[in-house]
Amino acid sequence: MAVSLAAVGCAADDPPRVPGGNAERGRAAIARLECGACHVIPGVRGVRSHVGPPLDHFRQRASLAGRFANTPEVLVRWLVDPPRMKPETAMPAVGVTEAEARDIAAYLYGLE
């Protein structure tokens, strides 16, 4: 794994790059969409719930929803329409656009 990371020029703890993503816009989208109603999300004020998993240390997770590789492309698809990817999920589709999903992904991958 270290060889492949070195080949793309990033260290193991560098956040993945999300093309077109902006972490500050992502934080604002998370707050606006009230993601804190189900998740504890560092840096986002509001309701903090444990319905969904906490989203700290997000980039260190191997998988999303217990089934998918934790990559920017997969995360963006997941954020846009979770039930399409995993019909039995409790996470609803809340109208996140692809641009917003890229921003949210950039924010989540930046969390320590």
Coordinates of N, CA and C in Angstrom, one line a residue:
M1 N 0.8 -1.2 0.0 CA 0.0 0.0 0.0 C 0.9 1.2 0.0
A2 N 1.9 1.3 0.8 CA 2.8 2.4 0.8 C 3.4 2.7 -0.6
V3 N 3.7 1.7 -1.3 CA 4.2 1.9 -2.7 C 3.2 2.6 -3.5
S4 N 1.9 2.2 -3.5 CA 0.9 2.8 -4.3 C 0.6 4.3 -3.9
L5 N 0.7 4.5 -2.6 CA 0.5 5.9 -2.1 C 1.6 6.8 -2.5
A6 N 2.8 6.3 -2.5 CA 4.0 7.0 -2.9 C 3.9 7.3 -4.4
A7 N 3.3 6.4 -5.1 CA 3.2 6.6 -6.6 C 2.3 7.7 -7.0
V8 N 1.3 8.0 -6.1 CA 0.4 9.1 -6.5 C 0.8 10.4 -5.7
G9 N 1.8 10.3 -4.9 CA 2.4 11.5 -4.3 C 1.6 12.0 -3.1
C10 N 1.1 11.1 -2.3 CA 0.4 11.5 -1.0 C 0.8 10.5 0.1
A11 N 0.8 11.1 1.3 CA 1.1 10.3 2.5 C -0.1 9.6 2.9
A12 N 0.0 8.5 3.7 CA -1.1 7.7 4.2 C -2.1 8.6 4.9
D13 N -1.8 9.6 5.6 CA -2.7 10.4 6.4 C -3.2 11.6 5.7
D14 N -2.8 11.9 4.4 CA -3.3 13.0 3.7 C -4.7 12.7 3.3
P15 N -5.6 13.7 3.3 CA -7.0 13.4 2.9 C -7.1 13.1 1.4
P16 N -8.0 12.2 1.0 CA -8.2 12.0 -0.4 C -8.6 13.3 -1.1
R17 N -8.2 13.5 -2.4 CA -8.6 14.6 -3.1 C -10.0 14.4 -3.7
V18 N -10.9 15.4 -3.6 CA -12.2 15.3 -4.1 C -12.3 16.4 -5.2
P19 N -12.2 16.0 -6.5 CA -12.3 16.9 -7.5 C -13.5 17.8 -7.5
G20 N -13.3 19.1 -7.5 CA -14.4 20.1 -7.4 C -15.0 20.3 -6.0
G21 N -14.4 19.6 -5.0 CA -14.9 19.8 -3.7 C -14.3 20.9 -2.9
N22 N -15.1 21.5 -2.0 CA -14.6 22.6 -1.2 C -15.1 22.4 0.2
A23 N -14.1 22.1 1.1 CA -14.5 21.7 2.5 C -15.3 22.8 3.2
E24 N -15.1 24.0 3.0 CA -15.9 25.1 3.7 C -17.3 25.1 3.3
R25 N -17.5 24.9 1.9 CA -18.9 24.8 1.4 C -19.5 23.5 1.9
G26 N -18.7 22.5 2.1 CA -19.2 21.2 2.6 C -19.7 21.3 4.0
R27 N -18.9 22.0 4.8 CA -19.4 22.2 6.2 C -20.7 23.0 6.3
A28 N -20.8 24.0 5.4 CA -22.0 24.8 5.4 C -23.2 24.0 4.9
A29 N -23.0 23.1 3.9 CA -24.0 22.2 3.4 C -24.5 21.2 4.4
I30 N -23.5 20.7 5.2 CA -23.9 19.7 6.3 C -24.8 20.4 7.3
A31 N -24.4 21.7 7.6 CA -25.3 22.4 8.6 C -26.6 22.7 8.0
R32 N -26.7 23.2 6.8 CA -27.9 23.5 6.1 C -28.9 22.3 6.0
L33 N -28.3 21.2 5.6 CA -29.0 20.0 5.4 C -29.4 19.2 6.7
E34 N -28.9 19.8 7.8 CA -29.1 19.2 9.2 C -28.7 17.8 9.3
C35 N -27.5 17.5 8.8 CA -27.0 16.1 8.9 C -26.7 15.8 10.4
G36 N -26.6 16.8 11.2 CA -26.4 16.5 12.6 C -27.6 16.0 13.3
A37 N -28.7 15.9 12.6 CA -29.9 15.3 13.2 C -29.7 13.8 13.4
C38 N -28.8 13.2 12.6 CA -28.5 11.8 12.7 C -27.1 11.5 13.0
H39 N -26.2 12.4 12.8 CA -24.7 12.1 13.0 C -24.1 13.1 13.9
V40 N -23.1 12.7 14.6 CA -22.2 13.6 15.3 C -21.1 14.0 14.3
I41 N -20.9 15.3 14.0 CA -20.0 15.7 13.0 C -19.1 16.8 13.6
P42 N -17.8 16.5 13.8 CA -17.0 17.6 14.3 C -17.0 18.9 13.5
G43 N -17.1 20.0 14.2 CA -17.0 21.3 13.5 C -18.4 21.8 13.0
V44 N -19.4 21.0 13.2 CA -20.8 21.4 12.8 C -21.7 21.5 14.0
R45 N -22.2 22.7 14.2 CA -23.1 22.9 15.3 C -24.5 22.4 15.0
G46 N -25.3 22.2 16.0 CA -26.6 21.8 15.9 C -26.9 20.5 16.7
V47 N -28.0 19.9 16.4 CA -28.4 18.7 17.0 C -27.3 17.6 16.8
R48 N -27.0 16.9 17.8 CA -26.0 15.8 17.7 C -26.7 14.5 18.1
S49 N -26.8 13.7 17.2 CA -27.6 12.4 17.4 C -26.7 11.2 17.1
H50 N -27.2 10.1 17.6 CA -26.4 8.9 17.4 C -27.3 7.9 16.6
V51 N -28.2 8.4 15.8 CA -29.0 7.5 14.9 C -28.1 6.9 13.9
G52 N -27.3 7.7 13.2 CA -26.3 7.3 12.3 C -24.9 7.3 13.0
P53 N -23.9 6.7 12.3 CA -22.6 6.7 12.9 C -22.0 8.1 13.1
P54 N -21.1 8.3 14.1 CA -20.4 9.6 14.1 C -19.4 9.6 12.9
L55 N -19.2 10.9 12.4 CA -18.4 11.0 11.2 C -17.0 11.5 11.4
D56 N -16.5 11.5 12.7 CA -15.1 11.8 12.9 C -14.2 10.8 12.3
H57 N -13.0 11.1 12.1 CA -12.0 10.2 11.5 C -12.5 9.5 10.2
F58 N -13.3 10.2 9.5 CA -13.9 9.6 8.3 C -13.0 9.0 7.3
R59 N -11.9 9.7 7.0 CA -11.0 9.2 6.0 C -10.3 7.9 6.4
Q60 N -10.3 7.5 7.6 CA -9.6 6.3 8.1 C -10.5 5.1 8.0
R61 N -11.7 5.3 7.6 CA -12.6 4.1 7.5 C -12.4 3.4 6.2
A62 N -12.4 2.1 6.3 CA -12.2 1.3 5.1 C -13.4 1.2 4.2
S63 N -14.6 1.3 4.8 CA -15.8 1.2 4.0 C -16.9 2.2 4.3
L64 N -17.9 2.3 3.4 CA -19.1 3.1 3.6 C -20.3 2.2 3.7
A65 N -21.1 2.5 4.7 CA -22.4 1.7 4.8 C -22.1 0.2 5.0
G66 N -20.9 -0.1 5.5 CA -20.5 -1.5 5.7 C -20.4 -2.4 4.4
R67 N -20.4 -1.7 3.2 CA -20.4 -2.5 2.0 C -19.5 -1.9 0.9
F68 N -19.3 -0.6 0.9 CA -18.6 0.0 -0.3 C -17.3 0.6 0.1
A69 N -16.4 0.6 -0.8 CA -15.0 1.2 -0.6 C -15.2 2.6 -0.3
N70 N -14.4 3.1 0.7 CA -14.4 4.5 1.1 C -13.5 5.3 0.1
T71 N -14.0 5.7 -1.0 CA -13.3 6.5 -2.0 C -14.2 7.7 -2.3
P72 N -13.6 8.8 -2.8 CA -14.3 10.0 -3.1 C -15.5 9.7 -4.1
E73 N -15.2 9.0 -5.1 CA -16.3 8.7 -6.1 C -17.5 8.0 -5.5
V74 N -17.2 7.0 -4.7 CA -18.3 6.2 -4.0 C -19.0 7.1 -3.0
L75 N -18.3 7.9 -2.2 CA -18.9 8.7 -1.2 C -19.8 9.7 -1.9
V76 N -19.4 10.3 -3.0 CA -20.3 11.3 -3.7 C -21.6 10.6 -4.1
R77 N -21.5 9.5 -4.7 CA -22.7 8.7 -5.2 C -23.6 8.4 -4.0
W78 N -23.0 8.0 -2.9 CA -23.7 7.7 -1.6 C -24.5 8.9 -1.1
L79 N -23.8 10.0 -1.0 CA -24.4 11.2 -0.5 C -25.6 11.7 -1.4
V80 N -25.5 11.5 -2.7 CA -26.6 11.9 -3.6 C -27.8 11.0 -3.4
D81 N -27.6 9.7 -3.3 CA -28.8 8.8 -3.2 C -28.5 7.5 -2.5
P82 N -28.4 7.6 -1.1 CA -28.0 6.4 -0.4 C -29.0 5.2 -0.7
P83 N -30.3 5.3 -0.7 CA -31.2 4.2 -0.9 C -31.0 3.5 -2.3
R84 N -30.5 4.2 -3.2 CA -30.2 3.6 -4.6 C -29.1 2.6 -4.5
M85 N -28.1 3.0 -3.6 CA -26.9 2.1 -3.5 C -27.2 0.9 -2.5
K86 N -28.0 1.2 -1.5 CA -28.3 0.2 -0.4 C -29.7 0.4 0.0
P87 N -30.6 -0.2 -0.7 CA -32.1 0.0 -0.4 C -32.5 -0.2 1.1
E88 N -31.8 -1.0 1.8 CA -32.2 -1.2 3.2 C -31.6 -0.2 4.2
T89 N -30.9 0.8 3.7 CA -30.3 1.8 4.5 C -31.4 2.7 5.2
A90 N -31.0 3.2 6.4 CA -31.9 4.1 7.1 C -31.6 5.6 6.6
M91 N -30.5 5.8 5.9 CA -30.1 7.1 5.5 C -31.0 7.5 4.2
P92 N -31.7 8.6 4.4 CA -32.6 9.0 3.2 C -31.9 9.8 2.2
A93 N -32.4 9.8 1.0 CA -32.0 10.8 0.0 C -32.6 12.1 0.4
V94 N -31.8 13.1 0.6 CA -32.3 14.4 1.1 C -32.2 15.5 0.0
G95 N -31.9 15.1 -1.2 CA -31.8 16.1 -2.2 C -30.4 16.8 -2.4
V96 N -29.4 16.1 -2.0 CA -28.0 16.6 -2.1 C -27.6 16.5 -3.6
T97 N -27.2 17.6 -4.1 CA -26.7 17.7 -5.5 C -25.3 17.1 -5.6
E98 N -24.9 16.7 -6.8 CA -23.5 16.2 -6.9 C -22.5 17.2 -6.5
A99 N -22.7 18.5 -6.8 CA -21.7 19.5 -6.4 C -21.7 19.6 -4.8
E100 N -22.8 19.6 -4.2 CA -22.9 19.6 -2.7 C -22.2 18.3 -2.2
A101 N -22.4 17.2 -2.8 CA -21.8 15.9 -2.3 C -20.3 16.0 -2.4
R102 N -19.8 16.6 -3.4 CA -18.3 16.8 -3.6 C -17.8 17.7 -2.4
D103 N -18.5 18.7 -2.1 CA -18.1 19.6 -1.0 C -18.2 18.9 0.3
I104 N -19.3 18.2 0.5 CA -19.4 17.4 1.8 C -18.3 16.4 1.9
A105 N -18.0 15.7 0.8 CA -17.0 14.7 0.9 C -15.6 15.4 1.2
A106 N -15.4 16.5 0.6 CA -14.1 17.2 0.9 C -14.0 17.5 2.4
Y107 N -15.1 18.0 3.0 CA -15.2 18.3 4.4 C -14.9 17.0 5.3
L108 N -15.7 16.0 5.0 CA -15.6 14.7 5.7 C -14.2 14.1 5.7
Y109 N -13.5 14.2 4.5 CA -12.2 13.6 4.4 C -11.2 14.5 5.1
G110 N -11.5 15.7 5.4 CA -10.6 16.6 6.1 C -10.6 16.4 7.6
L111 N -11.6 15.7 8.1 CA -11.8 15.5 9.6 C -10.7 14.7 10.1
E112 N -10.1 15.0 11.2 CA -9.1 14.3 11.9 C -9.7 13.2 12.8

